XYZ file of C-alpha atoms in Angstrom:
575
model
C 0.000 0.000 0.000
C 1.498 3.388 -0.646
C 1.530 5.832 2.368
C -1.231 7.270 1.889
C -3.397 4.240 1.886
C -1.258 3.163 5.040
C -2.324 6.402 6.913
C -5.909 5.775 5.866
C -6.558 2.210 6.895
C -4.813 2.924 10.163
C -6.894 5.952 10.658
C -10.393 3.817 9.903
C -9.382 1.326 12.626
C -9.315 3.877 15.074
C -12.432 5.333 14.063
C -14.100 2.227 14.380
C -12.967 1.324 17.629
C -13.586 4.820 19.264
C -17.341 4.394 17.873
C -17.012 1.025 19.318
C -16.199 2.247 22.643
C -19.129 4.505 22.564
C -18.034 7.300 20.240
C -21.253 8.953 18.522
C -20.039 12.669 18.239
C -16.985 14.775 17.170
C -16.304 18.664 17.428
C -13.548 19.780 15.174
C -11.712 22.717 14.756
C -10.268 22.596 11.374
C -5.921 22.580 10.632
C -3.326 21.400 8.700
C -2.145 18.752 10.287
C -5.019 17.004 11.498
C -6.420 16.792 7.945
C -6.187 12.709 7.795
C -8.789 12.127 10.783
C -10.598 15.002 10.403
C -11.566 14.173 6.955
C -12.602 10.860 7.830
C -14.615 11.083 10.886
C -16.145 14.106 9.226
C -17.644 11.579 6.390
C -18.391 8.695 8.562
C -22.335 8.500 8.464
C -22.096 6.963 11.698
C -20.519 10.053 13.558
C -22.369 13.620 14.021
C -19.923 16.279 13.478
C -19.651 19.924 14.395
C -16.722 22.128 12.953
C -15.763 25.054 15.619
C -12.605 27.146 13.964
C -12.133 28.088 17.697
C -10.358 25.516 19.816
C -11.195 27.617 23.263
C -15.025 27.599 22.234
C -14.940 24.273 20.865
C -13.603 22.351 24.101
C -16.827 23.945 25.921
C -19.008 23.740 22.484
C -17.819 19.883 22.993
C -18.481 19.574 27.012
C -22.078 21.364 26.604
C -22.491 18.578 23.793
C -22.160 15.535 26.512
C -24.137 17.919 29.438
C -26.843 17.720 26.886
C -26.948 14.075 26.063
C -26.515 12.856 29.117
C -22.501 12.383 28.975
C -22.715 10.519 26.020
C -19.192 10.641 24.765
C -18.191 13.543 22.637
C -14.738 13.595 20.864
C -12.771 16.803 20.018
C -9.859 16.971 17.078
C -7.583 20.075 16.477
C -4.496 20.190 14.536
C -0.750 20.518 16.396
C 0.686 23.129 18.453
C -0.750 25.518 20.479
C -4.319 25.098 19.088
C -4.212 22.033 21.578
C -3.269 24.589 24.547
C -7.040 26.368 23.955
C -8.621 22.601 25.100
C -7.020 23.061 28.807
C -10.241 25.170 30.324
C -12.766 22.904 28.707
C -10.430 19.733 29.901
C -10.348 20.967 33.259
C -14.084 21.576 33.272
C -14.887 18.765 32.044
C -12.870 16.610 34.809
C -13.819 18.394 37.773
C -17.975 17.797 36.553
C -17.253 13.624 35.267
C -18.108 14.677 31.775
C -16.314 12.121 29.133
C -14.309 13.291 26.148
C -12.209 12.149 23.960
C -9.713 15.071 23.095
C -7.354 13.954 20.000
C -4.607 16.563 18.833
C -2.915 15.947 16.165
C 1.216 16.041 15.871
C 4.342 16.340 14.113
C 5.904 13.508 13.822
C 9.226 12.808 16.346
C 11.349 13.778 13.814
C 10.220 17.247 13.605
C 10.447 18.014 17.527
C 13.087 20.000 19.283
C 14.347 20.478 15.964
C 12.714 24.311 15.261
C 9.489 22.799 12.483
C 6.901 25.354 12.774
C 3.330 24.858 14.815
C 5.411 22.341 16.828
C 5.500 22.319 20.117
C 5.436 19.214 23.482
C 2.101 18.108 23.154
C 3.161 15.036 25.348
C 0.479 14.638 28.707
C -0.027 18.394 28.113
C -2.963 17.934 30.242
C -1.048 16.786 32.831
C -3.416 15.167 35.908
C -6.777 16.797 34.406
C -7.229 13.376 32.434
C -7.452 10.512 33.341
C -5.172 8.520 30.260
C -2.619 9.855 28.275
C -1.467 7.760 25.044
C 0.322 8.583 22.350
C 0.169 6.940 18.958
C 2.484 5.912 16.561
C 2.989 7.064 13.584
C 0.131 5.169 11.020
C 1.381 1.822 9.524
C -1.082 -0.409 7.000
C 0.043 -3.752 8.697
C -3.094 -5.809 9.973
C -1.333 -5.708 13.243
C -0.667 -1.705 13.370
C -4.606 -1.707 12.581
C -5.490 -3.626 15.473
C -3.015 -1.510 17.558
C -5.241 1.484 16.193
C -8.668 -0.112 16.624
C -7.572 -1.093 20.099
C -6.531 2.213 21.698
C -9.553 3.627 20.340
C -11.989 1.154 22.095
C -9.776 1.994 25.051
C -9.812 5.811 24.945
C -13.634 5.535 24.725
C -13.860 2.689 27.299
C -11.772 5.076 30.068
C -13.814 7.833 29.437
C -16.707 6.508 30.899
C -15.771 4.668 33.224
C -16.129 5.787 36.943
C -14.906 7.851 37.709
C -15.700 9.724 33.833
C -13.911 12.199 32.492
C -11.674 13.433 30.297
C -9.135 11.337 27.933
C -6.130 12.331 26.055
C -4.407 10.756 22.427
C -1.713 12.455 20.703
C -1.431 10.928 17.054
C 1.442 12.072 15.138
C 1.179 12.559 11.385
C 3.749 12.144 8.292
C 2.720 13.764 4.672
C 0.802 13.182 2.826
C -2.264 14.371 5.065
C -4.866 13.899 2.493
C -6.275 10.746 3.007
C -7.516 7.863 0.030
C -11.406 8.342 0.445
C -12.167 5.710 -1.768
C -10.220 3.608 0.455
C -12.490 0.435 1.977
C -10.958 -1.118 5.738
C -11.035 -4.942 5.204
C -11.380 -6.401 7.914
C -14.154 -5.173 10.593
C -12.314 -5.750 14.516
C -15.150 -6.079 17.148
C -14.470 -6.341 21.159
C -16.815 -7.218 23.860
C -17.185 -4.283 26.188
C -16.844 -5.217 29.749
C -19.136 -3.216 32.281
C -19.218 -3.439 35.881
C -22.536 -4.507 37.406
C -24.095 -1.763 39.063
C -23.633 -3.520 42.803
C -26.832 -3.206 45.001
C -26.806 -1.137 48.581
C -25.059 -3.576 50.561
C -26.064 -4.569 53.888
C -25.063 -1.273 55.647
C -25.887 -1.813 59.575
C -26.148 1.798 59.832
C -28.485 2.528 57.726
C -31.794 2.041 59.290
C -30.352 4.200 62.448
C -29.604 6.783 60.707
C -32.566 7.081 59.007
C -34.477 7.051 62.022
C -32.938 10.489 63.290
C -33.353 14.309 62.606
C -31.883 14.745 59.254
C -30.582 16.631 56.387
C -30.522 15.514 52.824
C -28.201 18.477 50.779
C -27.214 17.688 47.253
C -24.560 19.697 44.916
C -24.451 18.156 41.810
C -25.974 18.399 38.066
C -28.684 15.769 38.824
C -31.643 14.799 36.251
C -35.010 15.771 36.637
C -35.901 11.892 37.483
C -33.398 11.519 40.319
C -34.197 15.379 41.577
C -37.906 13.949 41.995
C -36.437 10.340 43.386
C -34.465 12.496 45.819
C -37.453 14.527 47.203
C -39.546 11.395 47.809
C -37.116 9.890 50.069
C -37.058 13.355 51.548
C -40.869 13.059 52.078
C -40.914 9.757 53.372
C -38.290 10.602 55.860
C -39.996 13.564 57.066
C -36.268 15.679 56.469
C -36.256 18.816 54.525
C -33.687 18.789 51.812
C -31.393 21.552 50.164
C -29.870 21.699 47.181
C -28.896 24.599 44.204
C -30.792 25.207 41.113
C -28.707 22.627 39.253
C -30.307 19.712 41.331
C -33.157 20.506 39.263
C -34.853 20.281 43.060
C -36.821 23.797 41.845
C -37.704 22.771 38.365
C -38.412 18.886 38.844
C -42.679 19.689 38.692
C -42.299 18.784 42.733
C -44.131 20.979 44.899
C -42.812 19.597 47.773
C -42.879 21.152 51.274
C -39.721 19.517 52.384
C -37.483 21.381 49.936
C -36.125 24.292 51.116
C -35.674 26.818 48.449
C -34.236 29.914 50.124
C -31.494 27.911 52.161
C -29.148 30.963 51.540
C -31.559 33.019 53.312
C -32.446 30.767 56.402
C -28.603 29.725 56.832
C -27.725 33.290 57.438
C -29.411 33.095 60.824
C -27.358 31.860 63.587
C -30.650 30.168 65.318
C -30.571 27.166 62.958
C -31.402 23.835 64.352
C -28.439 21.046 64.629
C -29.354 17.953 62.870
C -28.154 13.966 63.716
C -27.007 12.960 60.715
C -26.848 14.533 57.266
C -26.509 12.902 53.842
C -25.186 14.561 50.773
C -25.117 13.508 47.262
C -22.122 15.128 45.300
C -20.253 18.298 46.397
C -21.444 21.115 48.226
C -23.779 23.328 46.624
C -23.403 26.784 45.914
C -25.504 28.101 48.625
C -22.198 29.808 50.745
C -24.434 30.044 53.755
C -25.122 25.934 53.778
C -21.356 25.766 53.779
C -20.929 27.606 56.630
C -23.483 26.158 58.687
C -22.020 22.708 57.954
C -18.460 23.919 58.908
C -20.232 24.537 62.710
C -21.506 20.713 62.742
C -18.897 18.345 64.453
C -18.470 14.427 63.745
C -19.002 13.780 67.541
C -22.622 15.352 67.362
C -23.568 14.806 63.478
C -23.195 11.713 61.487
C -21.879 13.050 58.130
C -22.507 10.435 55.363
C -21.234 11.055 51.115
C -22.518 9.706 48.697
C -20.809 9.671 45.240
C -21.121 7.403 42.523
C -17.912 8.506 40.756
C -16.154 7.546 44.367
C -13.817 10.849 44.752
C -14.791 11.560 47.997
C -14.597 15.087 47.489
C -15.216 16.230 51.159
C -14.275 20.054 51.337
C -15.270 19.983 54.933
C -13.357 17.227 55.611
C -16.058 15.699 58.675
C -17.196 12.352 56.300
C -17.767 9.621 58.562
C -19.238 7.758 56.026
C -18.555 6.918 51.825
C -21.165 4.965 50.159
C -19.729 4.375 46.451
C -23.376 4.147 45.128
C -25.842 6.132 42.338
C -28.722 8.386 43.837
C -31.196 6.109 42.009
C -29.980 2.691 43.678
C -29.030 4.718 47.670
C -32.629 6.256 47.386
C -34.831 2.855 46.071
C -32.374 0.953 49.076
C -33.487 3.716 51.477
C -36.851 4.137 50.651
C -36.828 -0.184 51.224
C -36.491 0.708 54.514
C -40.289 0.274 56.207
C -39.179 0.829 59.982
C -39.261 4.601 60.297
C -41.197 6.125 62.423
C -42.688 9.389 60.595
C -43.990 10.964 63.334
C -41.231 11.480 65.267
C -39.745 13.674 63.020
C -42.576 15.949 62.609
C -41.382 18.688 64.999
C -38.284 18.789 63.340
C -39.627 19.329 60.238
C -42.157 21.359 60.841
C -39.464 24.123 62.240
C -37.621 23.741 58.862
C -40.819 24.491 56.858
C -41.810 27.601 59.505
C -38.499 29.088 58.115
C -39.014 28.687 54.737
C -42.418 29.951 55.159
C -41.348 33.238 56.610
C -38.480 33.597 53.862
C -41.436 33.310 51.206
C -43.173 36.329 52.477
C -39.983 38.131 52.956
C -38.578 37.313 49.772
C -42.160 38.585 47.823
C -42.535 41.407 49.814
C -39.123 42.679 48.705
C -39.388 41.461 45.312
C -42.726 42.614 44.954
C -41.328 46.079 46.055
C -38.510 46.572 43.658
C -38.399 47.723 40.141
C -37.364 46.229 37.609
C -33.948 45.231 38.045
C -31.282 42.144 37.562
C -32.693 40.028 40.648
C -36.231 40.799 39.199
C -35.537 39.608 35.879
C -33.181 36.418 37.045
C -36.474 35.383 38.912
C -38.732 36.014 36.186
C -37.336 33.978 33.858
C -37.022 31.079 36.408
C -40.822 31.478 36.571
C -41.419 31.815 32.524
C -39.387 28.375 31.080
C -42.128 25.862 29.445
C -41.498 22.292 29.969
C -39.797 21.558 26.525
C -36.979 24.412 27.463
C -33.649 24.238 29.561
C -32.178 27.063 31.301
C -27.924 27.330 31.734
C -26.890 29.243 34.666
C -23.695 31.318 34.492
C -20.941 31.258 37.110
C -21.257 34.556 39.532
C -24.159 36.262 40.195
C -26.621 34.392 37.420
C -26.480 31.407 39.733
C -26.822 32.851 42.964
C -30.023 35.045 41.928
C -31.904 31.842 40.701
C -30.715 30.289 43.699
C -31.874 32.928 46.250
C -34.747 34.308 45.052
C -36.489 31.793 42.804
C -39.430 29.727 43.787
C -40.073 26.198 43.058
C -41.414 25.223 39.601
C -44.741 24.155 38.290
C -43.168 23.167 34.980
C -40.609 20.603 34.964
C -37.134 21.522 33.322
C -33.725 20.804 33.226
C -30.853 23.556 34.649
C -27.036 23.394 33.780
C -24.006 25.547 34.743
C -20.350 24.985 34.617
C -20.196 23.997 38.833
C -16.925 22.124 38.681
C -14.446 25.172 38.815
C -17.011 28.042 38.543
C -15.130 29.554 35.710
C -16.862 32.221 33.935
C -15.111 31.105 30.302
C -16.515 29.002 27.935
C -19.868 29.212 29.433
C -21.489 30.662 25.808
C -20.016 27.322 23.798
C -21.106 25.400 26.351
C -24.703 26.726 26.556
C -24.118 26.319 22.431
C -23.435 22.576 23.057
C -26.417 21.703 24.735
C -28.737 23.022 22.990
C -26.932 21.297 19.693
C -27.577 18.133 21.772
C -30.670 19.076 22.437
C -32.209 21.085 20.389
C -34.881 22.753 22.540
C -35.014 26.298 23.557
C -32.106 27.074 26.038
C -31.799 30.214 27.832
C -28.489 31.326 29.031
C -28.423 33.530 32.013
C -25.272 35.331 31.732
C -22.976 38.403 33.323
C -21.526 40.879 30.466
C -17.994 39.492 31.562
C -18.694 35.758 30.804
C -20.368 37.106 27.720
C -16.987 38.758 26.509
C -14.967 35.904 27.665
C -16.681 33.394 25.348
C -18.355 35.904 22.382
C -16.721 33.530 19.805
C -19.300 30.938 21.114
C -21.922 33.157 19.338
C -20.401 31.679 16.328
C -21.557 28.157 16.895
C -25.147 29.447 17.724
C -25.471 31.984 14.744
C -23.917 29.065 12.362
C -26.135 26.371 14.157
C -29.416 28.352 14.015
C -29.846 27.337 17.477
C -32.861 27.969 19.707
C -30.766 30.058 21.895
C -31.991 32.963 23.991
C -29.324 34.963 26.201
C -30.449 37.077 28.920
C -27.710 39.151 29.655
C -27.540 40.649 33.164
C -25.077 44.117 32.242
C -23.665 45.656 35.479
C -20.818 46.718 33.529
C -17.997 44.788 35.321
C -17.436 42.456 38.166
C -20.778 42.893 39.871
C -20.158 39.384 41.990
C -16.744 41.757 43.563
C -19.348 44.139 45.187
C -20.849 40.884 47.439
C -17.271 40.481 48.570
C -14.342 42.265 50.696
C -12.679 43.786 48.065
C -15.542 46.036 47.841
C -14.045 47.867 50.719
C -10.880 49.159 48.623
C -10.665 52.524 47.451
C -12.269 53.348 44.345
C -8.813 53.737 42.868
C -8.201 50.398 43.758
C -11.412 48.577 43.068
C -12.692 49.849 40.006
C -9.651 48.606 37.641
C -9.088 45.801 39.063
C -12.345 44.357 40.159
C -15.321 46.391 38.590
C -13.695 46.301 35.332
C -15.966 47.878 33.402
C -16.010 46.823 29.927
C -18.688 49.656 28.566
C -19.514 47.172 25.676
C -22.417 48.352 23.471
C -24.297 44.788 23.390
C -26.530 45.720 20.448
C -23.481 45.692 18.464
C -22.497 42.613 19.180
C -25.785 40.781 18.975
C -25.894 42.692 15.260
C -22.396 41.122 14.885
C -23.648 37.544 14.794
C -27.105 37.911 13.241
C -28.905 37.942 16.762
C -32.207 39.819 17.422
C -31.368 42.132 20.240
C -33.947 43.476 22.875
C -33.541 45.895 25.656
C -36.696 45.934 27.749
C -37.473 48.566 30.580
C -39.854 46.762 32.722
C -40.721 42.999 34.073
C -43.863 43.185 31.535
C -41.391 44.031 28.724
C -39.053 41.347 29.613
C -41.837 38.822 29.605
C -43.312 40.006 26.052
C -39.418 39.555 25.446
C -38.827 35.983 26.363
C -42.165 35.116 24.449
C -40.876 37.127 21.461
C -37.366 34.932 21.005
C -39.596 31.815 21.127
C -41.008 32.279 17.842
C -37.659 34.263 16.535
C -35.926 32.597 13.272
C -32.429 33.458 15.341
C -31.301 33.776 18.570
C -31.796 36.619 20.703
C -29.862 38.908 23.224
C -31.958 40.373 25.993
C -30.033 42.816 27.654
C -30.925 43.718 31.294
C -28.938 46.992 32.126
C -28.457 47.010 35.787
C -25.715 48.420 38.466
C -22.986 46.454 40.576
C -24.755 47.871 44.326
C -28.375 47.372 43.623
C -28.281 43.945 44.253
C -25.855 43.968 47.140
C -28.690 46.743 48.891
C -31.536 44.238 48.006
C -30.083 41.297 49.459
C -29.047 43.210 52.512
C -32.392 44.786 52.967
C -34.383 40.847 52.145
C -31.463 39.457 55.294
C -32.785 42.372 57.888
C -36.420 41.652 57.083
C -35.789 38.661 57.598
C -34.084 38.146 60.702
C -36.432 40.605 62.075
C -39.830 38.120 61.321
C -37.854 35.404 62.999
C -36.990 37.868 65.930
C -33.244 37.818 65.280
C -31.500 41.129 66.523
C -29.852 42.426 63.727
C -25.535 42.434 64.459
């Protein structure tokens, strides 16, 4: 076979072993050197690709692709040299939340490294620990047992991916010319493996298990959950008689639930010092992003609270450090085992719950008095559109303040829908591609709750959604800067101090940019304007920008004002 044949047989081995290990979609951003695979995965019939000409964007275009399918695995291909560097956020992202991806950069081959050959650069493990397997290839060879070297590694890469715990995987396949491919080329011989899975194990016999469920309890969760185990998780709330807490990417709010054992204002009761101690609490995941739950928890001791994790990708992340108990199991097969459990006495938690649902009680009519009370503002609007989603629409949260409005102010749900965010290092990059990505996977409306600083991090992302035609509406919350710096400390500097380097204003005209990628761009003046708004973008033929022009103190004085009433109605003196 000449070389070029050689490259190409190798190449369709691969391909067909990375689709065998689950492989179904690709995001490439186009290059030189990676011209071989990215022709033929790009024709494969069997693979759905995306083409993102910016690596940055595509890495989160790419991770919002397996948020929205459920981490089904999603591969990403650039060519060599630094356009590999641009995967790092998305990679890091992407390993922090369990999300699996395939990332395949393409390479010189060793004989043009260290040796000055242009758009070359170490591309060995340049993603260091934020992967979980590192392999490079070797240079294609046509030899029946270089293709079964090929088929073999991609089986593997997709195999690691997703296996607990998922994430992130990393192949570095180094190319000689030619790079155009023979695409009339036919593989002979089809390889096929037997995928080995590990039997999802049943609850063991934990002795524990029925004693702790017989005491005063919290349930808190902190990750992305579906809407199916968000509802599983508030019926084993229920029939313990424990209130439960979680952010709105539990999808506790928007599950349909109406239940009286969630507590949806936690950030406002946990910033009372007068909260009750419970026996044992249970979380799912990580903490949530409710600062005040932290806090309280820090306060709880192992000698008088039994803390118990549960985490199905078994990392144990315990940021508290007070875990007496790990319990390597899914929320699905913890809550059916728990819910198994027919010796708990309901009534003897009654009291206790009853004082959890008093104070979530009084921070509903605190919270809509207040709200009720303001005008038409960034808090206003964040809660709005919490209230306006249908059932066939998804809302992404942004890092910063988008998140922590929903998750203060917004009421539980009639409709059911899904919420994302980017939760595992609460960057405020990528968060447009990634928005972009699930809504590709999707393909239902998806509105995108954003600050004007993630916008400008991540405006190439607009790209993917103009390009796309996606159902894509942003609501942009414009303070002009760092509006999450006036919640914190710094605020205290002098304005010389804390206006360049933390309230960063930007003074972007939005309009242009929405003009810039073919968006429809609305500006509305009042809550009824922003709701004729949201209905307007439904029926738009492209996406839309909805700017909400607001100031970095307004919603500091709000908060502080809806944390006095608040305390005051539970009799708290106000420090």
């Amino acid at each position: 076979m000449t070389s070029k044949q050689e490259t190409t047989s190798y190449l369709l081995a691969f391909i067909q072993g990375l689709k065998e290990g689950g492989l179904t979609k690709v995001v490439i951003s186009p290059g030189s050197r990676s011209t071989p695979l990215a022709l033929l995965l790009f024709r494969d019939p069997e693979v759905e690709c995306y083409v993102d000409v910016d690596e940055r964007s595509a890495g989160f275009f790419a991770l919002g692709l397996a948020k929205g399918s459920k981490k089904e695995l999603v591969a990403l291909l650039c060519t060599s040299g630094t356009a590999a560097a641009n995967y790092y956020p998305a990679i890091c992202e992407a390993k922090e939340t369990n999300h699996p991806l395939v990332v395949l950069t393409a390479d010189r081959p060793p004989e043009l490294r260290e040796v000055g050959a242009p758009q070359t650069m170490n591309q060995q493990e340049l993603y260091r620990t934020h992967v979980k397997k590192f392999v490079e290839l070797a240079v294609p060879e046509g030899s029946e047992s270089m293709q079964r070297y090929s088929y073999w590694q991609g089986v593997q890469l997709g195999y690691t991916a997703q296996q607990i715990p998922v994430g992130p995987v990393h192949a570095n396949l180094p190319f000689r010319e030619p790079l155009l491919p023979d695409l009339d080329f036919q593989l002979e011989k089809s390889f096929k493996s037997e995928k080995l899975t590990k039997n999802e194990e049943a609850v063991q016999s934990i002795p524990e298990l029925s004693d702790w469920l017989e005491k005063k309890g919290l349930l808190i969760v902190g990750n992305e959950v579906s809407v199916t185990e968000a509802q599983l998780l508030i019926q084993l709330a229920e029939y313990l008689g424990w209130p439960i807490i979680g952010d709105p990417l539990t999808n506790l709010a928007t599950c349909g639930s109406q239940s009286e054992n969630y507590l949806k204002h936690a950030e406002l009761i946990f910033s009372s010092s007068n909260v009750e101690q419970p026996e044992v609490v249970i979380r799912f995941g990580r903490l949530p992003v409710t600062k005040n739950v932290m806090l309280y928890l820090q306060k709880l001791t192992r000698e008088t609270t039994t803390f118990v994790l549960v985490d199905e990708q078994e990392q144990w992340q315990d940021l508290l450090h007070v875990t007496n108990y790990f319990l390597p199991f899914t929320i699905s097969v913890f809550c059916q085992s728990a819910l198994a459990v027919d010796s708990i006495e309901k009534q003897k938690h009654s009291s206790w719950l009853n004082g959890w649902k008093q104070a979530e009680e009084t921070a509903q009519v605190v919270l809509q008095k207040e709200t009720l009370s303001q005008s038409f503002n960034e808090s206003s609007a964040s809660l709005k559109l919490s209230e306006l989603l249908y059932a066939d629409e998804q809302l992404f949260l942004s890092n910063s303040n988008a998140i922590r409005f929903v998750d203060r102010y917004a009421m539980s749900s009639v409709t059911s829908y899904p919420v994302f965010g980017n939760r595992g290092i609460n960057g405020i990059d990528g968060i447009v591609s990634t928005a972009a990505g699930i809504s590709a996977a999707t393909m239902q409306r998806t509105y995108l709750l954003i600050g004007d600083l993630a916008l400008f991090h991540d405006m190439n992302g607009l790209q993917m959604i103009r390009s796309l035609k996606l159902p894509v509406t942003i609501v942009l919350l414009n303070n002009n800067g760092g509006g999450i710096f006036s919640f914190l400390p710094q605020k205290q500097l002098d304005k010389t101090d804390f206006t360049p380097l933390f309230e960063t204003p930007l003074s972007l005209d939005f309009a242009k940019v929405a003009d810039l990628y073919d968006g429809q761009y609305i500006k509305p003046t009042s809550l009824a304007e922003f709701e004729f708004a949201i209905e307007k973008s439904r029926f738009a033929d492209r996406w839309t920008l909805i700017e909400i022009a607001g100031n970095q103190d307004e919603p500091v004085q709000f908060w502080q004002e809806v944390v006095a009433e608040y305390r005051e109605k539970i009799g708290e003196i106000n420090e």
